[in-house]
Every structure is written in structure tokens, then in C-alpha cells.
Short mmCIF file of C-alpha atoms and ligand atoms in Angstrom, two decimals:
data_model
loop_
_atom_site.label_atom_id
_atom_site.label_comp_id
_atom_site.label_asym_id
_atom_site.label_seq_id
_atom_site.Cartn_x
_atom_site.Cartn_y
_atom_site.Cartn_z
CA MET A 1 -42.61 -13.22 14.85
CA LYS A 2 -40.19 -11.68 13.20
CA LEU A 3 -39.63 -7.68 13.18
CA SER A 4 -41.04 -6.34 9.92
CA PHE A 5 -38.51 -4.35 7.73
CA ALA A 6 -37.95 -1.67 5.07
CA ILE A 7 -35.05 -0.47 2.75
CA ILE A 8 -33.83 2.02 1.66
CA GLY A 9 -31.85 3.12 -1.06
CA CYS A 10 -32.37 -0.04 -3.06
CA GLY A 11 -29.29 -0.37 -5.00
CA LYS A 12 -26.53 -2.91 -4.19
CA VAL A 13 -26.56 -3.81 -1.07
CA GLY A 14 -30.55 -2.65 0.32
CA THR A 15 -31.73 -4.82 -2.07
CA ALA A 16 -29.43 -7.71 -1.18
CA LEU A 17 -30.06 -7.36 2.23
CA GLY A 18 -34.18 -7.11 1.14
CA LYS A 19 -34.16 -10.43 -0.17
CA HIS A 20 -32.19 -12.28 2.08
CA LEU A 21 -34.16 -10.68 5.17
CA ALA A 22 -36.89 -12.20 3.37
CA ARG A 23 -35.45 -14.53 3.07
CA SER A 24 -34.75 -15.51 6.39
CA GLY A 25 -38.48 -14.35 8.06
CA TYR A 26 -38.00 -11.23 8.00
CA PRO A 27 -41.50 -9.20 6.91
CA ALA A 28 -40.62 -6.59 4.16
CA ALA A 29 -42.83 -3.65 4.40
CA GLY A 30 -41.15 -1.03 2.51
CA PHE A 31 -38.82 -0.67 0.00
CA ALA A 32 -38.15 3.50 -1.04
CA SER A 33 -35.91 4.58 -2.61
CA ARG A 34 -34.19 7.95 -5.02
CA SER A 35 -36.15 6.19 -7.94
CA ALA A 36 -39.09 4.24 -7.42
CA ASP A 37 -37.91 1.40 -10.67
CA SER A 38 -34.99 0.78 -8.40
CA ALA A 39 -37.94 0.92 -5.02
CA ARG A 40 -40.07 -1.71 -7.47
CA ARG A 41 -37.47 -3.78 -7.94
CA SER A 42 -35.82 -3.90 -4.94
CA ALA A 43 -39.82 -4.95 -3.23
CA MET A 44 -39.62 -7.42 -5.65
CA ALA A 45 -36.32 -9.27 -5.42
CA ALA A 46 -38.51 -9.51 -2.40
CA GLY A 47 -40.94 -10.91 -2.72
CA ALA A 48 -42.96 -7.79 -1.89
CA ALA A 49 -43.17 -5.61 -5.09
CA GLU A 50 -46.24 -4.42 -3.45
CA HIS A 51 -44.66 -2.65 -0.91
CA PHE A 52 -42.58 -0.01 -2.63
CA PHE A 53 -43.12 3.36 -1.66
CA GLN A 54 -42.58 6.96 -3.58
CA TYR A 55 -41.82 8.08 0.05
CA ALA A 56 -38.49 7.36 2.66
CA TRP A 57 -40.96 8.45 5.71
CA GLU A 58 -43.28 6.47 3.91
CA ALA A 59 -41.27 3.26 3.77
CA SER A 60 -39.79 3.51 7.01
CA LEU A 61 -43.87 4.07 8.66
CA GLN A 62 -43.56 0.59 9.19
CA ALA A 63 -41.87 -1.28 9.41
CA ASP A 64 -40.15 -2.58 12.57
CA VAL A 65 -35.94 -1.94 11.29
CA VAL A 66 -35.02 0.54 8.53
CA PHE A 67 -32.50 -0.50 7.28
CA ILE A 68 -30.61 3.29 5.06
CA THR A 69 -27.95 1.57 2.44
CA THR A 70 -28.48 5.08 0.56
CA PRO A 71 -24.18 6.17 -0.62
CA ASP A 72 -22.92 7.33 2.05
CA GLY A 73 -23.02 11.16 1.72
CA ALA A 74 -27.04 10.56 2.02
CA ILE A 75 -27.25 9.50 4.50
CA ALA A 76 -28.07 12.12 7.23
CA ASP A 77 -30.05 14.19 5.52
CA ILE A 78 -32.73 10.79 4.78
CA CYS A 79 -33.02 9.82 8.16
CA ARG A 80 -33.15 14.05 9.60
CA ASP A 81 -35.97 13.65 5.63
CA LEU A 82 -37.35 10.27 8.00
CA ALA A 83 -37.60 11.93 11.12
CA ASP A 84 -38.97 15.75 10.35
CA HIS A 85 -41.82 13.98 7.68
CA GLY A 86 -42.97 11.17 11.45
CA GLY A 87 -41.46 8.81 9.55
CA ILE A 88 -40.10 7.29 12.57
CA ARG A 89 -41.75 5.53 15.26
CA GLU A 90 -41.36 5.34 18.70
CA LYS A 91 -38.24 2.34 19.43
CA THR A 92 -37.97 1.26 16.28
CA VAL A 93 -34.16 0.65 15.19
CA ILE A 94 -32.88 2.50 12.18
CA PHE A 95 -29.73 1.28 10.88
CA HIS A 96 -27.14 2.07 8.12
CA CYS A 97 -24.56 0.01 6.49
CA SER A 98 -21.63 1.98 5.94
CA GLY A 99 -18.26 1.60 6.90
CA ALA A 100 -16.71 4.39 7.57
CA LEU A 101 -19.66 5.88 8.97
CA PRO A 102 -20.38 5.71 13.26
CA SER A 103 -24.76 5.54 13.99
CA THR A 104 -24.27 8.41 15.42
CA ILE A 105 -24.72 9.79 12.53
CA LEU A 106 -28.22 8.35 12.90
CA SER A 107 -28.83 10.66 16.59
CA THR A 108 -31.65 12.86 14.71
CA ALA A 109 -33.95 9.14 14.97
CA LYS A 110 -32.33 9.04 18.32
CA ALA A 111 -34.82 12.45 18.90
CA ARG A 112 -37.32 10.60 18.22
CA GLY A 113 -36.87 8.25 20.70
CA ALA A 114 -35.57 5.99 17.48
CA TYR A 115 -32.72 2.49 18.66
CA VAL A 116 -29.83 3.26 15.92
CA GLY A 117 -26.94 1.52 14.48
CA SER A 118 -24.93 0.26 12.31
CA MET A 119 -24.40 -3.41 10.72
CA HIS A 120 -21.45 -2.84 8.33
CA PRO A 121 -20.56 -6.39 5.78
CA LEU A 122 -17.61 -7.21 5.01
CA GLN A 123 -18.33 -8.48 1.51
CA SER A 124 -17.37 -6.47 -1.66
CA PHE A 125 -21.64 -7.10 -3.43
CA ALA A 126 -22.50 -7.04 -6.66
CA LEU A 127 -26.07 -5.48 -8.79
CA GLU A 128 -26.65 -9.27 -9.54
CA GLN A 129 -25.70 -11.66 -7.23
CA ALA A 130 -26.40 -15.94 -6.54
CA GLY A 131 -26.17 -16.88 -3.80
CA ASN A 132 -26.29 -15.31 -0.21
CA PRO A 133 -22.92 -13.20 -0.68
CA PHE A 134 -23.78 -12.44 3.45
CA ASP A 135 -23.63 -16.41 3.94
CA HIS A 136 -20.43 -16.73 6.02
CA ILE A 137 -19.02 -13.33 6.21
CA MET A 138 -17.73 -10.76 8.98
CA MET A 139 -19.90 -7.68 9.79
CA ALA A 140 -19.16 -5.45 12.37
CA VAL A 141 -21.59 -3.79 13.65
CA GLU A 142 -21.92 -0.99 16.75
CA GLY A 143 -24.43 1.91 18.40
CA ASP A 144 -26.90 1.49 21.12
CA PRO A 145 -28.08 -2.15 22.37
CA GLU A 146 -31.38 -2.36 21.82
CA ALA A 147 -29.64 -1.76 18.48
CA VAL A 148 -26.63 -4.05 18.23
CA HIS A 149 -29.05 -7.40 19.81
CA LEU A 150 -31.04 -6.51 17.35
CA ALA A 151 -28.31 -6.66 14.49
CA GLN A 152 -25.83 -9.99 15.84
CA GLN A 153 -29.64 -11.47 15.48
CA ILE A 154 -30.61 -10.90 12.00
CA ALA A 155 -26.48 -10.81 11.39
CA SER A 156 -27.55 -14.51 12.92
CA ASP A 157 -29.97 -15.45 11.15
CA LEU A 158 -28.77 -14.34 6.91
CA GLY A 159 -26.62 -16.25 8.22
CA ALA A 160 -22.82 -14.23 9.06
CA LEU A 161 -20.80 -13.45 12.13
CA ALA A 162 -21.30 -10.37 14.15
CA PHE A 163 -19.37 -8.83 15.92
CA VAL A 164 -18.94 -5.50 17.76
CA ILE A 165 -16.96 -2.84 17.58
CA LYS A 166 -17.14 0.70 19.63
CA THR A 167 -18.73 3.15 17.33
CA GLU A 168 -15.61 5.78 18.32
CA GLY A 169 -13.53 3.18 16.57
CA LYS A 170 -15.39 2.72 13.85
CA THR A 171 -12.97 4.89 11.10
CA VAL A 172 -10.32 2.93 12.74
CA TYR A 173 -12.11 -0.02 12.48
CA HIS A 174 -12.86 0.41 8.46
CA ALA A 175 -9.68 1.80 7.46
CA ALA A 176 -8.37 -1.55 8.43
CA ALA A 177 -11.00 -2.91 5.97
CA SER A 178 -8.99 -0.91 3.26
CA VAL A 179 -5.83 -1.87 4.10
CA ALA A 180 -6.10 -5.74 4.29
CA SER A 181 -8.97 -5.13 1.31
CA ASN A 182 -7.89 -2.38 -0.99
CA TYR A 183 -3.68 -2.61 0.37
CA LEU A 184 -3.23 -6.29 -0.39
CA VAL A 185 -4.57 -5.31 -4.60
CA THR A 186 -2.04 -2.42 -4.53
CA LEU A 187 0.94 -4.78 -2.98
CA MET A 188 0.34 -7.91 -5.36
CA SER A 189 0.98 -4.99 -8.53
CA PHE A 190 4.23 -3.80 -6.90
CA ALA A 191 5.02 -7.97 -6.17
CA ILE A 192 3.14 -8.47 -10.15
CA LYS A 193 5.55 -5.13 -11.54
CA LEU A 194 8.83 -6.64 -10.38
CA ILE A 195 8.58 -9.67 -11.28
CA ALA A 196 7.34 -8.55 -14.66
CA ALA A 197 10.96 -6.18 -14.82
CA SER A 198 12.35 -9.63 -14.20
CA GLY A 199 11.48 -11.01 -17.50
CA VAL A 200 8.01 -13.58 -15.76
CA GLN A 201 5.75 -12.37 -18.42
CA GLU A 202 3.44 -10.26 -16.26
CA SER A 203 -0.11 -12.50 -17.99
CA GLU A 204 2.31 -15.38 -15.52
CA ALA A 205 3.17 -13.36 -12.70
CA PHE A 206 0.05 -13.74 -11.10
CA GLN A 207 -0.10 -17.61 -10.45
CA ILE A 208 2.87 -17.92 -9.93
CA LEU A 209 3.09 -16.22 -6.89
CA ARG A 210 -0.06 -17.05 -5.14
CA PRO A 211 0.73 -19.99 -4.20
CA LEU A 212 3.30 -17.75 -2.15
CA VAL A 213 0.53 -15.26 -0.54
CA ASN A 214 -1.50 -18.67 -0.61
CA GLY A 215 1.19 -20.18 1.38
CA THR A 216 1.54 -17.16 3.85
CA LEU A 217 -2.00 -16.61 5.33
CA THR A 218 -1.73 -19.46 6.52
CA ASN A 219 1.28 -19.01 7.70
CA ILE A 220 -0.62 -15.88 9.99
CA GLU A 221 -2.99 -17.78 10.36
CA THR A 222 -1.26 -21.15 12.21
CA ALA A 223 1.66 -18.89 13.95
CA GLY A 224 0.52 -15.18 13.67
CA ILE A 225 2.68 -12.24 13.91
CA PRO A 226 5.51 -12.24 14.13
CA GLY A 227 5.90 -15.77 14.13
CA ALA A 228 5.22 -16.13 10.04
CA LEU A 229 7.34 -13.80 9.29
CA THR A 230 10.33 -15.09 6.82
CA GLY A 231 13.28 -14.00 4.43
CA PRO A 232 15.86 -11.54 4.25
CA ILE A 233 14.90 -9.15 7.11
CA ALA A 234 14.41 -11.12 9.31
CA ARG A 235 16.69 -12.82 8.74
CA GLY A 236 18.86 -10.61 9.45
CA ASP A 237 20.29 -10.89 5.20
CA TYR A 238 22.57 -6.70 5.38
CA LYS A 239 23.24 -8.08 1.77
CA THR A 240 20.28 -9.71 -0.03
CA VAL A 241 18.73 -6.46 1.42
CA ALA A 242 21.24 -4.05 0.14
CA ASP A 243 20.69 -5.92 -3.41
CA HIS A 244 17.47 -5.60 -3.44
CA VAL A 245 17.43 -1.54 -2.54
CA ALA A 246 20.58 -1.92 -5.76
CA GLY A 247 18.32 -3.72 -8.42
CA LEU A 248 15.22 -1.43 -7.80
CA LYS A 249 17.32 2.29 -8.46
CA ASN A 250 16.37 1.47 -11.40
CA LEU A 251 12.80 0.79 -11.99
CA GLY A 252 12.25 4.40 -10.08
CA PRO A 253 12.06 6.38 -7.03
CA ASP A 254 8.19 5.16 -7.29
CA LEU A 255 8.74 1.34 -6.24
CA LEU A 256 12.48 2.24 -3.93
CA LEU A 257 10.56 4.31 -1.97
CA LEU A 258 7.21 1.65 -1.54
CA TYR A 259 9.85 -0.79 -0.96
CA LYS A 260 11.75 0.14 1.35
CA THR A 261 9.30 1.77 3.56
CA LEU A 262 7.39 -1.88 3.86
CA GLY A 263 10.66 -2.55 5.48
CA ARG A 264 11.13 -0.31 7.36
CA ALA A 265 7.96 -1.95 8.83
CA THR A 266 9.17 -5.13 9.16
CA VAL A 267 12.42 -4.86 10.66
CA GLN A 268 9.33 -3.68 14.00
CA ILE A 269 8.10 -6.91 12.82
CA ALA A 270 11.40 -9.04 12.72
CA ARG A 271 12.68 -7.19 16.34
CA ALA A 272 8.89 -8.55 17.39
CA LYS A 273 10.06 -11.75 16.68
CA GLY A 274 13.64 -12.34 18.16
CA THR A 275 15.49 -12.84 14.45
CA LEU A 276 17.36 -10.46 14.28
CA SER A 277 18.89 -7.98 16.67
CA ALA A 278 18.68 -4.86 16.86
CA ASP A 279 22.98 -3.73 15.98
CA ALA A 280 21.37 -5.70 12.82
CA ALA A 281 18.17 -4.37 12.58
CA LEU A 282 19.68 -0.96 12.48
CA GLU A 283 22.06 -1.62 9.63
CA ILE A 284 19.08 -2.61 7.48
CA LEU A 285 17.53 0.76 8.40
CA LYS A 286 20.24 2.43 7.45
CA LEU A 287 19.62 0.85 4.32
CA LEU A 288 15.77 1.32 3.67
CA ASP A 289 15.94 5.07 5.13
N1 LIG B 1 -20.99 -2.08 -1.84
C1 LIG B 1 -20.64 -2.33 -0.58
O1 LIG B 1 -19.62 -4.46 -0.95
C2 LIG B 1 -20.67 -1.96 0.50
C3 LIG B 1 -20.29 -2.94 1.39
C4 LIG B 1 -20.58 -2.90 2.71
C5 LIG B 1 -21.31 -1.85 2.79
N2 LIG B 1 -21.58 -0.76 1.60
C6 LIG B 1 -22.71 0.42 2.27
O2 LIG B 1 -23.78 0.16 2.44
C7 LIG B 1 -24.27 1.24 1.18
C8 LIG B 1 -25.27 0.58 0.24
O3 LIG B 1 -23.87 1.28 -1.14
P1 LIG B 1 -24.07 0.66 -1.75
O4 LIG B 1 -23.44 -0.20 -3.04
O5 LIG B 1 -26.05 -0.64 -1.82
O6 LIG B 1 -24.65 1.94 -2.79
P2 LIG B 1 -25.84 1.18 -4.46
O7 LIG B 1 -25.88 0.41 -5.08
O8 LIG B 1 -25.01 3.14 -4.68
O9 LIG B 1 -27.46 1.82 -4.25
C9 LIG B 1 -27.51 2.78 -3.15
C10 LIG B 1 -28.79 3.36 -3.72
O10 LIG B 1 -29.12 4.42 -2.66
C11 LIG B 1 -30.10 5.42 -3.62
N3 LIG B 1 -30.51 6.53 -3.15
C12 LIG B 1 -29.64 7.65 -3.60
N4 LIG B 1 -29.48 8.61 -3.31
C13 LIG B 1 -30.63 8.59 -2.06
C14 LIG B 1 -31.28 9.13 -1.05
N5 LIG B 1 -31.31 10.66 -1.13
N6 LIG B 1 -32.87 8.87 -1.33
C15 LIG B 1 -32.38 7.70 -1.80
N7 LIG B 1 -32.24 6.83 -1.74
C16 LIG B 1 -31.22 7.64 -3.01
C17 LIG B 1 -29.76 4.96 -4.64
O11 LIG B 1 -30.98 4.99 -5.67
P3 LIG B 1 -31.81 4.62 -6.97
O12 LIG B 1 -30.95 3.35 -7.80
O13 LIG B 1 -33.33 4.69 -7.08
O14 LIG B 1 -31.57 5.86 -8.00
C18 LIG B 1 -28.81 4.00 -4.94
O15 LIG B 1 -29.79 2.76 -4.85
C19 LIG B 1 -23.43 2.49 1.65
O16 LIG B 1 -23.81 2.56 2.65
C20 LIG B 1 -21.82 1.58 1.74
O17 LIG B 1 -20.72 2.22 2.64
C21 LIG B 1 -22.33 -0.83 0.49
#
């Protein structure tokens, strides 16, 4: 028999989690949210319409595993509320799903004898989502050993793959996820602005760049970093970099600064690849200063 679960905070993640935990055979025991409507809707999505509660501690009391899936800023207060109202049984496992916060923010539950952990699905959730959003995604887990063990089992049952991170590394882990996802958007926006400035229709820019980006991702997968790095900096082609800098001067200081900052980081990778000599690196760094 699988452990029963409660969802506190019935938004995008809480509703998806409840629905797919129920589909994976976990008994849905309690749903609570700021509004009764959200809790009811989420309970219905999990096929457990009768299991929604007005108070979070009533819902948590029913379950072996409790997921606090409210916005990050409310998690610690809600956990304290559950503890203060006797809503946490000994050996209950309490999780939150924040990427940025560690499991230690659930210390009030731990003080009541619960095991605490965090499970962060590396996925972007929408309220109405077709299919299983946990299928084949990665999930970062950390916390008490009992919680981590259970999180790995739950992730696997949902179709995801868990990987364990250190509690103290949580913030930097989340920064990594932001760089890989959010900053990729920023990087593409930069490239699209440049290609549009070259005279190509901005509406066509993404489709033109996409095969190049896909190819680079494949190269990183197969050759790794620094092996995947190509281009003028990797080749030590001073003249081309100088032309880029001259060309970008007309496009405003922000784009030039971004080009130079990324270029300096690229010099380090080219040095590690071994295709850029120390002297050529110094010359290019002067251009990018
Ligand atoms: N969205 C994503 O793509 C994503 C991805 C990975 C991780 N996460 C993490 O998952 C967690 C939930 O994010 P989300 O995107 O699902 O947020 P969300 O859609 O805004 O849902 C949060 C829910 O919490 C409820 N809530 C707010 N304050 C509450 C309180 N004091 N007591 C009880 N319920 C309260 C809200 O209630 P009502 O509807 O009842 O007003 C809302 O439905 C966060 O920790 C977030 O960092 C999100």
C-alpha cells in the first residue's frame, strides 16, 4: 500500500502533483488552499472530491506525506501553522517544491518529529496541462535521508528521475537552473537583436538560428565543454573579434557590454580547449576589456 498524501496550496504544481500522485496509486487524503474553490478543484482533479478541507492542518493530519505547494514566501509560515495546530504527526514526511529554498525552512515540522525534504521538478507548470508534466523530467531532491529516499520513489512513480543535491547547495543549484533556462532566453534575445540589425526580418530570426543552437547543444552532449566550442575566439581569430566589436559599437553600449562579457568567459573556455594560445588570449581580452 502506498503512502497517503496531502496537498497544501492547490495551484499549478499542487494540482498537477495531486492528480498524478493519485494516478500513480497514492491515496489522496487531503487538499487545502487559501481558497476553498482551489482546494475543491484540485481534489476533484485527483479524483478525491470529498477530501478537501477548510484548514490546512485538517488536511495534513490525514496524510503520511504532505506537500506544501504554496508560493515560496508562504511555505515556512504554513509549516509553522501546521505544527502549531497539531497538524503534523510524528514520522510524517513534509516536502516543499521550491527550487530556491532548502528543506531546513521546514524546521518547525522537524521539531514535531516529521522528516523534511524538498522535491524540485525541473519543469514549467501551467494550470491546465495535457499529459503528465512529470514524465521524463529531472527532479532535485534533498533533506532528511528518510525524505530523500521517499522522494526518489515518488519521482520514479511519477515518471521522473530524481537526483540528490546537498541542502547547502540549494541556492546555487537554483541559480544554475535559472542560467540554463532564463538566461538562454536572454541569450537568444541578444542573438535575435543582432541578426535583425544585420537586415534579416526579426520574425525569421529564431527559425534561422534554431538549427545552429540545436547543433551546439548536440555538440555539448557529445564533445562536452570545452570540446564543443567553435568560432573566432576558439580559433584565436583576433581580426574577426575586432570587427564584431567595431560593428556592435553602433548598436548601443548594452549589447556591446554583453558581447564583451560573454566573450571574456568564452576566452577562458577556449584556453581550456587548448586551441587559443596565452598570447592570443591576452590580445583578444584587450579587445573585450
Ligand atoms: N510553476 C512552476 O513552473 C514551478 C516549477 C517548479 C517548482 N515550483 C514551485 O512550486 C511551488 C508552487 O508554485 P506554483 O507555480 O504552483 O504556484 P501557484 O500556481 O501560484 O499556486 C500556489 C497556490 O498556493 C495557494 N496559497 C497561497 N498562499 C497560501 C496560503 N497562505 N495558504 C494556503 N494556500 C496558499 C494559492 O491559493 P489559492 O488558489 O487558493 O488562492 C495557489 O493556488 C512553489 O514553491 C514554486 O517555487 C513551481
